[in-house]
């Protein structure tokens, strides 16, 4: 627990996207299997190498805790893959990955339309800070029918940097007129929670990504099983 008892009333909630609004392995585990097989082009050794580089279990179709895909941006992931893909360059690979990512069916961590409606009805201002690119992030929120619930959406390429730096979160405050002390950052990785701490916001960890409760707890005011538990937690805040 890192925060003191002194808190302003919560008015703004900024969410990470993957592993927070959407269940990480249920969504991206499936995507990675297709993406890696396509990039490997039938070469089993290359497939195994790419999986190892990304921290991905091919048999389970899931990312291992500590995988660079969990917290890093698409360009970092592409750079890790490039040495094993001699016939491509970074720009081509990133374009293919973003295009494929935009089409991935997202598995919601809780039914998002009623969840967002309930938060809006309670008067909260909502935002998104993701290390995904902004274009696929908007596509995913659009497909879930909740894009209009968010007054702010930032990807790593939106001009505010990526997490764990607090730039996206401070941009949310600038855009909404809220103070960091009135906001809470919700995420499934230490990158999310460290960004929240750096912005001087309260932090909520959720377990719908690969990180464990023990991993998240030191950087979180509270760790919840999923965003579905947030309404009760919010109601209990002064």
PDB file of C-alpha atoms in Angstrom:
ATOM      1  CA  UNK A   1       0.000   0.000   0.000  1.00  0.00           C
ATOM      2  CA  UNK A   2       1.631   3.212  -1.083  1.00  0.00           C
ATOM      3  CA  UNK A   3      -0.954   5.884  -0.386  1.00  0.00           C
ATOM      4  CA  UNK A   4      -1.864   7.874   2.659  1.00  0.00           C
ATOM      5  CA  UNK A   5      -5.395   8.189   3.978  1.00  0.00           C
ATOM      6  CA  UNK A   6      -5.775  11.687   2.456  1.00  0.00           C
ATOM      7  CA  UNK A   7      -7.703  11.455  -0.820  1.00  0.00           C
ATOM      8  CA  UNK A   8      -9.822  13.715  -2.958  1.00  0.00           C
ATOM      9  CA  UNK A   9     -13.118  12.326  -4.224  1.00  0.00           C
ATOM     10  CA  UNK A  10     -12.590  10.117  -7.302  1.00  0.00           C
ATOM     11  CA  UNK A  11     -13.931  11.810 -10.450  1.00  0.00           C
ATOM     12  CA  UNK A  12     -11.810  10.330 -13.233  1.00  0.00           C
ATOM     13  CA  UNK A  13     -10.932   6.722 -14.063  1.00  0.00           C
ATOM     14  CA  UNK A  14      -8.251   5.904 -16.610  1.00  0.00           C
ATOM     15  CA  UNK A  15      -8.056   2.329 -17.838  1.00  0.00           C
ATOM     16  CA  UNK A  16      -5.390   0.295 -19.512  1.00  0.00           C
ATOM     17  CA  UNK A  17      -6.989  -1.700 -22.352  1.00  0.00           C
ATOM     18  CA  UNK A  18      -5.444  -5.159 -22.852  1.00  0.00           C
ATOM     19  CA  UNK A  19      -5.675  -7.334 -19.758  1.00  0.00           C
ATOM     20  CA  UNK A  20      -7.927  -4.755 -18.085  1.00  0.00           C
ATOM     21  CA  UNK A  21     -11.035  -4.040 -20.197  1.00  0.00           C
ATOM     22  CA  UNK A  22     -10.283  -7.191 -22.199  1.00  0.00           C
ATOM     23  CA  UNK A  23      -8.992 -10.514 -20.886  1.00  0.00           C
ATOM     24  CA  UNK A  24      -5.374 -10.684 -22.049  1.00  0.00           C
ATOM     25  CA  UNK A  25      -4.716 -14.334 -22.863  1.00  0.00           C
ATOM     26  CA  UNK A  26      -8.257 -15.056 -24.062  1.00  0.00           C
ATOM     27  CA  UNK A  27      -7.756 -12.284 -26.630  1.00  0.00           C
ATOM     28  CA  UNK A  28      -4.054 -11.973 -27.489  1.00  0.00           C
ATOM     29  CA  UNK A  29      -3.056 -15.571 -26.852  1.00  0.00           C
ATOM     30  CA  UNK A  30      -5.186 -16.597 -29.827  1.00  0.00           C
ATOM     31  CA  UNK A  31      -3.967 -13.684 -32.001  1.00  0.00           C
ATOM     32  CA  UNK A  32      -0.294 -14.492 -31.347  1.00  0.00           C
ATOM     33  CA  UNK A  33      -0.691 -18.101 -32.453  1.00  0.00           C
ATOM     34  CA  UNK A  34      -1.967 -16.953 -35.897  1.00  0.00           C
ATOM     35  CA  UNK A  35       0.479 -14.057 -36.192  1.00  0.00           C
ATOM     36  CA  UNK A  36       3.567 -16.134 -35.326  1.00  0.00           C
ATOM     37  CA  UNK A  37       2.586 -18.984 -37.644  1.00  0.00           C
ATOM     38  CA  UNK A  38       2.055 -16.521 -40.479  1.00  0.00           C
ATOM     39  CA  UNK A  39       5.386 -14.764 -39.917  1.00  0.00           C
ATOM     40  CA  UNK A  40       7.242 -18.108 -39.590  1.00  0.00           C
ATOM     41  CA  UNK A  41       5.853 -19.198 -42.979  1.00  0.00           C
ATOM     42  CA  UNK A  42       5.789 -22.920 -42.126  1.00  0.00           C
ATOM     43  CA  UNK A  43       9.338 -22.957 -40.694  1.00  0.00           C
ATOM     44  CA  UNK A  44       8.898 -24.795 -37.362  1.00  0.00           C
ATOM     45  CA  UNK A  45      12.319 -23.795 -36.020  1.00  0.00           C
ATOM     46  CA  UNK A  46      11.648 -20.115 -36.787  1.00  0.00           C
ATOM     47  CA  UNK A  47       8.210 -20.458 -35.159  1.00  0.00           C
ATOM     48  CA  UNK A  48       9.775 -21.881 -31.974  1.00  0.00           C
ATOM     49  CA  UNK A  49      12.420 -19.121 -31.928  1.00  0.00           C
ATOM     50  CA  UNK A  50       9.847 -16.336 -32.374  1.00  0.00           C
ATOM     51  CA  UNK A  51       7.696 -17.832 -29.612  1.00  0.00           C
ATOM     52  CA  UNK A  52      10.711 -17.966 -27.294  1.00  0.00           C
ATOM     53  CA  UNK A  53      11.687 -14.350 -28.057  1.00  0.00           C
ATOM     54  CA  UNK A  54       8.151 -13.157 -27.252  1.00  0.00           C
ATOM     55  CA  UNK A  55       7.700 -15.324 -24.134  1.00  0.00           C
ATOM     56  CA  UNK A  56       4.820 -17.261 -25.673  1.00  0.00           C
ATOM     57  CA  UNK A  57       3.696 -20.841 -25.020  1.00  0.00           C
ATOM     58  CA  UNK A  58       2.646 -22.345 -28.372  1.00  0.00           C
ATOM     59  CA  UNK A  59       0.969 -25.386 -26.821  1.00  0.00           C
ATOM     60  CA  UNK A  60      -1.158 -23.370 -24.371  1.00  0.00           C
ATOM     61  CA  UNK A  61      -1.720 -20.360 -26.693  1.00  0.00           C
ATOM     62  CA  UNK A  62      -0.840 -18.010 -23.875  1.00  0.00           C
ATOM     63  CA  UNK A  63       1.828 -15.495 -22.927  1.00  0.00           C
ATOM     64  CA  UNK A  64       4.120 -16.276 -20.025  1.00  0.00           C
ATOM     65  CA  UNK A  65       4.419 -13.716 -17.206  1.00  0.00           C
ATOM     66  CA  UNK A  66       7.307 -11.434 -18.134  1.00  0.00           C
ATOM     67  CA  UNK A  67       6.616 -11.627 -21.898  1.00  0.00           C
ATOM     68  CA  UNK A  68       7.638  -8.393 -23.626  1.00  0.00           C
ATOM     69  CA  UNK A  69       4.270  -8.381 -25.418  1.00  0.00           C
ATOM     70  CA  UNK A  70       2.436  -7.749 -22.137  1.00  0.00           C
ATOM     71  CA  UNK A  71       3.830  -4.325 -21.361  1.00  0.00           C
ATOM     72  CA  UNK A  72       5.809  -3.153 -24.379  1.00  0.00           C
ATOM     73  CA  UNK A  73       4.725  -1.237 -27.463  1.00  0.00           C
ATOM     74  CA  UNK A  74       4.330  -2.872 -30.874  1.00  0.00           C
ATOM     75  CA  UNK A  75       7.568  -1.338 -32.192  1.00  0.00           C
ATOM     76  CA  UNK A  76       9.582  -2.910 -29.332  1.00  0.00           C
ATOM     77  CA  UNK A  77       7.943  -6.290 -30.023  1.00  0.00           C
ATOM     78  CA  UNK A  78       8.669  -5.941 -33.758  1.00  0.00           C
ATOM     79  CA  UNK A  79      12.342  -5.112 -33.070  1.00  0.00           C
ATOM     80  CA  UNK A  80      12.652  -8.312 -31.002  1.00  0.00           C
ATOM     81  CA  UNK A  81      11.209 -10.368 -33.883  1.00  0.00           C
ATOM     82  CA  UNK A  82      13.174  -8.739 -36.721  1.00  0.00           C
ATOM     83  CA  UNK A  83      16.518 -10.578 -36.312  1.00  0.00           C
ATOM     84  CA  UNK A  84      14.607 -13.828 -36.941  1.00  0.00           C
ATOM     85  CA  UNK A  85      12.717 -12.504 -39.999  1.00  0.00           C
ATOM     86  CA  UNK A  86      15.397 -11.796 -42.609  1.00  0.00           C
ATOM     87  CA  UNK A  87      12.962 -10.939 -45.416  1.00  0.00           C
ATOM     88  CA  UNK A  88      11.141  -8.039 -43.784  1.00  0.00           C
ATOM     89  CA  UNK A  89      11.744  -4.607 -42.273  1.00  0.00           C
ATOM     90  CA  UNK A  90      10.352  -2.960 -39.152  1.00  0.00           C
ATOM     91  CA  UNK A  91       7.798  -0.762 -40.929  1.00  0.00           C
ATOM     92  CA  UNK A  92       6.304  -3.691 -42.877  1.00  0.00           C
ATOM     93  CA  UNK A  93       6.171  -5.911 -39.784  1.00  0.00           C
ATOM     94  CA  UNK A  94       4.546  -3.200 -37.613  1.00  0.00           C
ATOM     95  CA  UNK A  95       1.967  -2.502 -40.339  1.00  0.00           C
ATOM     96  CA  UNK A  96       1.071  -6.219 -40.525  1.00  0.00           C
ATOM     97  CA  UNK A  97       0.904  -6.534 -36.742  1.00  0.00           C
ATOM     98  CA  UNK A  98      -1.311  -3.437 -36.318  1.00  0.00           C
ATOM     99  CA  UNK A  99      -3.622  -4.563 -39.129  1.00  0.00           C
ATOM    100  CA  UNK A 100      -3.964  -8.031 -37.594  1.00  0.00           C
ATOM    101  CA  UNK A 101      -4.427  -6.534 -34.104  1.00  0.00           C
ATOM    102  CA  UNK A 102      -7.313  -4.326 -35.259  1.00  0.00           C
ATOM    103  CA  UNK A 103      -9.265  -7.426 -36.308  1.00  0.00           C
ATOM    104  CA  UNK A 104      -8.758  -9.524 -33.174  1.00  0.00           C
ATOM    105  CA  UNK A 105     -12.058 -10.387 -31.442  1.00  0.00           C
ATOM    106  CA  UNK A 106     -11.656  -8.911 -27.958  1.00  0.00           C
ATOM    107  CA  UNK A 107     -12.867 -10.989 -25.012  1.00  0.00           C
ATOM    108  CA  UNK A 108     -14.372  -8.556 -22.487  1.00  0.00           C
ATOM    109  CA  UNK A 109     -13.228  -8.872 -18.863  1.00  0.00           C
ATOM    110  CA  UNK A 110     -16.777  -7.845 -17.848  1.00  0.00           C
ATOM    111  CA  UNK A 111     -19.716  -6.838 -20.109  1.00  0.00           C
ATOM    112  CA  UNK A 112     -18.395  -3.410 -21.112  1.00  0.00           C
ATOM    113  CA  UNK A 113     -21.550  -1.607 -22.275  1.00  0.00           C
ATOM    114  CA  UNK A 114     -23.418  -1.895 -18.931  1.00  0.00           C
ATOM    115  CA  UNK A 115     -20.147  -1.364 -17.022  1.00  0.00           C
ATOM    116  CA  UNK A 116     -19.390   1.917 -18.837  1.00  0.00           C
ATOM    117  CA  UNK A 117     -23.039   3.066 -18.628  1.00  0.00           C
ATOM    118  CA  UNK A 118     -23.035   2.477 -14.876  1.00  0.00           C
ATOM    119  CA  UNK A 119     -19.811   4.491 -14.379  1.00  0.00           C
ATOM    120  CA  UNK A 120     -21.144   7.315 -16.587  1.00  0.00           C
ATOM    121  CA  UNK A 121     -24.413   7.355 -14.617  1.00  0.00           C
ATOM    122  CA  UNK A 122     -22.378   7.807 -11.438  1.00  0.00           C
ATOM    123  CA  UNK A 123     -20.664  10.826 -13.020  1.00  0.00           C
ATOM    124  CA  UNK A 124     -17.164   9.448 -13.582  1.00  0.00           C
ATOM    125  CA  UNK A 125     -15.060  10.756 -16.506  1.00  0.00           C
ATOM    126  CA  UNK A 126     -13.375   7.827 -18.297  1.00  0.00           C
ATOM    127  CA  UNK A 127     -10.158   7.552 -20.280  1.00  0.00           C
ATOM    128  CA  UNK A 128      -7.876   4.960 -21.900  1.00  0.00           C
ATOM    129  CA  UNK A 129      -4.069   4.829 -21.683  1.00  0.00           C
ATOM    130  CA  UNK A 130      -2.650   1.902 -23.640  1.00  0.00           C
ATOM    131  CA  UNK A 131       0.787   0.893 -24.919  1.00  0.00           C
ATOM    132  CA  UNK A 132      -1.066  -0.379 -28.007  1.00  0.00           C
ATOM    133  CA  UNK A 133      -1.224   2.023 -30.971  1.00  0.00           C
ATOM    134  CA  UNK A 134      -4.182   4.428 -30.901  1.00  0.00           C
ATOM    135  CA  UNK A 135      -5.742   3.173 -34.166  1.00  0.00           C
ATOM    136  CA  UNK A 136      -6.286  -0.477 -33.106  1.00  0.00           C
ATOM    137  CA  UNK A 137      -7.243   0.708 -29.597  1.00  0.00           C
ATOM    138  CA  UNK A 138     -10.055   2.847 -31.024  1.00  0.00           C
ATOM    139  CA  UNK A 139     -11.114  -0.035 -33.297  1.00  0.00           C
ATOM    140  CA  UNK A 140     -11.415  -2.367 -30.279  1.00  0.00           C
ATOM    141  CA  UNK A 141     -13.467   0.149 -28.242  1.00  0.00           C
ATOM    142  CA  UNK A 142     -15.664   0.824 -31.282  1.00  0.00           C
ATOM    143  CA  UNK A 143     -16.278  -2.899 -31.792  1.00  0.00           C
ATOM    144  CA  UNK A 144     -17.209  -3.272 -28.097  1.00  0.00           C
ATOM    145  CA  UNK A 145     -19.709  -0.407 -28.499  1.00  0.00           C
ATOM    146  CA  UNK A 146     -18.073   1.763 -25.822  1.00  0.00           C
ATOM    147  CA  UNK A 147     -15.879   4.267 -27.691  1.00  0.00           C
ATOM    148  CA  UNK A 148     -18.286   7.120 -26.818  1.00  0.00           C
ATOM    149  CA  UNK A 149     -17.958   6.402 -23.090  1.00  0.00           C
ATOM    150  CA  UNK A 150     -14.314   7.559 -23.125  1.00  0.00           C
ATOM    151  CA  UNK A 151     -13.502  11.269 -23.260  1.00  0.00           C
ATOM    152  CA  UNK A 152      -9.814  10.489 -23.817  1.00  0.00           C
ATOM    153  CA  UNK A 153      -8.014   7.675 -25.688  1.00  0.00           C
ATOM    154  CA  UNK A 154      -4.206   7.585 -25.917  1.00  0.00           C
ATOM    155  CA  UNK A 155      -1.963   4.956 -27.470  1.00  0.00           C
ATOM    156  CA  UNK A 156       1.834   4.931 -27.214  1.00  0.00           C
ATOM    157  CA  UNK A 157       1.899   6.801 -30.544  1.00  0.00           C
ATOM    158  CA  UNK A 158      -0.530   9.610 -29.556  1.00  0.00           C
ATOM    159  CA  UNK A 159       2.218  12.043 -28.562  1.00  0.00           C
ATOM    160  CA  UNK A 160       2.256  11.522 -24.779  1.00  0.00           C
ATOM    161  CA  UNK A 161       4.726   8.612 -24.644  1.00  0.00           C
ATOM    162  CA  UNK A 162       3.945   5.182 -23.198  1.00  0.00           C
ATOM    163  CA  UNK A 163       3.700   3.663 -19.721  1.00  0.00           C
ATOM    164  CA  UNK A 164       5.343   3.365 -17.157  1.00  0.00           C
ATOM    165  CA  UNK A 165       5.950   7.091 -17.757  1.00  0.00           C
ATOM    166  CA  UNK A 166       2.970   9.220 -16.640  1.00  0.00           C
ATOM    167  CA  UNK A 167       2.579  11.306 -19.834  1.00  0.00           C
ATOM    168  CA  UNK A 168      -0.690   9.718 -21.018  1.00  0.00           C
ATOM    169  CA  UNK A 169      -2.246  10.023 -17.558  1.00  0.00           C
ATOM    170  CA  UNK A 170      -1.258  13.670 -17.169  1.00  0.00           C
ATOM    171  CA  UNK A 171      -2.638  14.346 -20.676  1.00  0.00           C
ATOM    172  CA  UNK A 172      -5.964  12.831 -19.496  1.00  0.00           C
ATOM    173  CA  UNK A 173      -5.935  15.301 -16.583  1.00  0.00           C
ATOM    174  CA  UNK A 174      -5.115  18.193 -18.923  1.00  0.00           C
ATOM    175  CA  UNK A 175      -7.895  17.158 -21.327  1.00  0.00           C
ATOM    176  CA  UNK A 176     -10.556  16.733 -18.619  1.00  0.00           C
ATOM    177  CA  UNK A 177      -9.531  19.438 -16.133  1.00  0.00           C
ATOM    178  CA  UNK A 178      -9.248  16.871 -13.323  1.00  0.00           C
ATOM    179  CA  UNK A 179      -6.402  16.796 -10.808  1.00  0.00           C
ATOM    180  CA  UNK A 180      -4.349  13.587 -10.543  1.00  0.00           C
ATOM    181  CA  UNK A 181      -5.533  13.272  -6.913  1.00  0.00           C
ATOM    182  CA  UNK A 182      -9.120  12.971  -8.245  1.00  0.00           C
ATOM    183  CA  UNK A 183      -8.190  10.118 -10.614  1.00  0.00           C
ATOM    184  CA  UNK A 184      -7.529   6.409 -10.405  1.00  0.00           C
ATOM    185  CA  UNK A 185      -5.443   4.335 -12.835  1.00  0.00           C
ATOM    186  CA  UNK A 186      -6.666   0.773 -13.469  1.00  0.00           C
ATOM    187  CA  UNK A 187      -4.382  -1.833 -15.041  1.00  0.00           C
ATOM    188  CA  UNK A 188      -3.099  -5.390 -15.092  1.00  0.00           C
ATOM    189  CA  UNK A 189       0.663  -4.737 -15.206  1.00  0.00           C
ATOM    190  CA  UNK A 190       3.285  -2.971 -13.114  1.00  0.00           C
ATOM    191  CA  UNK A 191       3.784  -0.580 -16.063  1.00  0.00           C
ATOM    192  CA  UNK A 192       0.189   0.606 -15.539  1.00  0.00           C
ATOM    193  CA  UNK A 193       0.485   0.922 -11.777  1.00  0.00           C
ATOM    194  CA  UNK A 194       3.893   2.622 -11.908  1.00  0.00           C
ATOM    195  CA  UNK A 195       2.482   5.145 -14.407  1.00  0.00           C
ATOM    196  CA  UNK A 196      -0.372   5.787 -11.963  1.00  0.00           C
ATOM    197  CA  UNK A 197       2.045   6.262  -9.071  1.00  0.00           C
ATOM    198  CA  UNK A 198       4.269   8.578 -11.154  1.00  0.00           C
ATOM    199  CA  UNK A 199       1.185  10.687 -11.991  1.00  0.00           C
ATOM    200  CA  UNK A 200       0.232  10.658  -8.265  1.00  0.00           C
ATOM    201  CA  UNK A 201      -3.063   8.879  -8.874  1.00  0.00           C
ATOM    202  CA  UNK A 202      -4.595   6.054  -6.894  1.00  0.00           C
ATOM    203  CA  UNK A 203      -4.029   2.647  -8.516  1.00  0.00           C
ATOM    204  CA  UNK A 204      -6.188  -0.453  -8.976  1.00  0.00           C
ATOM    205  CA  UNK A 205      -4.599  -3.708 -10.123  1.00  0.00           C
ATOM    206  CA  UNK A 206      -6.699  -6.349 -11.902  1.00  0.00           C
ATOM    207  CA  UNK A 207      -5.944 -10.046 -12.438  1.00  0.00           C
ATOM    208  CA  UNK A 208      -7.250 -10.394 -16.031  1.00  0.00           C
ATOM    209  CA  UNK A 209      -3.710 -10.087 -17.393  1.00  0.00           C
ATOM    210  CA  UNK A 210      -0.741 -12.393 -16.819  1.00  0.00           C
ATOM    211  CA  UNK A 211       0.525 -10.700 -13.610  1.00  0.00           C
ATOM    212  CA  UNK A 212      -0.232 -12.232 -10.207  1.00  0.00           C
ATOM    213  CA  UNK A 213      -1.733 -10.580  -7.124  1.00  0.00           C
ATOM    214  CA  UNK A 214       1.650 -10.812  -5.348  1.00  0.00           C
ATOM    215  CA  UNK A 215       3.335  -8.999  -8.241  1.00  0.00           C
ATOM    216  CA  UNK A 216       0.789  -6.157  -8.417  1.00  0.00           C
ATOM    217  CA  UNK A 217      -0.014  -5.642  -4.723  1.00  0.00           C
ATOM    218  CA  UNK A 218       3.047  -3.530  -3.765  1.00  0.00           C
ATOM    219  CA  UNK A 219       2.155  -0.896  -6.411  1.00  0.00           C
ATOM    220  CA  UNK A 220      -1.638  -0.950  -5.986  1.00  0.00           C
ATOM    221  CA  UNK A 221      -4.078   0.610  -3.532  1.00  0.00           C
ATOM    222  CA  UNK A 222      -6.193  -2.481  -4.139  1.00  0.00           C
ATOM    223  CA  UNK A 223      -5.988  -5.588  -6.362  1.00  0.00           C
ATOM    224  CA  UNK A 224      -9.335  -6.831  -7.744  1.00  0.00           C
ATOM    225  CA  UNK A 225     -10.123 -10.037  -9.634  1.00  0.00           C
ATOM    226  CA  UNK A 226     -11.418  -7.929 -12.538  1.00  0.00           C
ATOM    227  CA  UNK A 227     -13.054  -4.589 -13.363  1.00  0.00           C
ATOM    228  CA  UNK A 228     -16.375  -6.264 -12.431  1.00  0.00           C
ATOM    229  CA  UNK A 229     -15.418  -5.685  -8.763  1.00  0.00           C
ATOM    230  CA  UNK A 230     -14.789  -1.945  -9.256  1.00  0.00           C
ATOM    231  CA  UNK A 231     -18.324  -0.599  -8.667  1.00  0.00           C
ATOM    232  CA  UNK A 232     -18.333  -1.986  -5.105  1.00  0.00           C
ATOM    233  CA  UNK A 233     -14.833  -0.650  -4.400  1.00  0.00           C
ATOM    234  CA  UNK A 234     -15.727   2.798  -5.783  1.00  0.00           C
ATOM    235  CA  UNK A 235     -18.924   2.908  -3.726  1.00  0.00           C
ATOM    236  CA  UNK A 236     -16.898   2.252  -0.568  1.00  0.00           C
ATOM    237  CA  UNK A 237     -14.534   5.202  -1.184  1.00  0.00           C
ATOM    238  CA  UNK A 238     -15.110   8.416   0.819  1.00  0.00           C
TER     239      UNK A 238
END
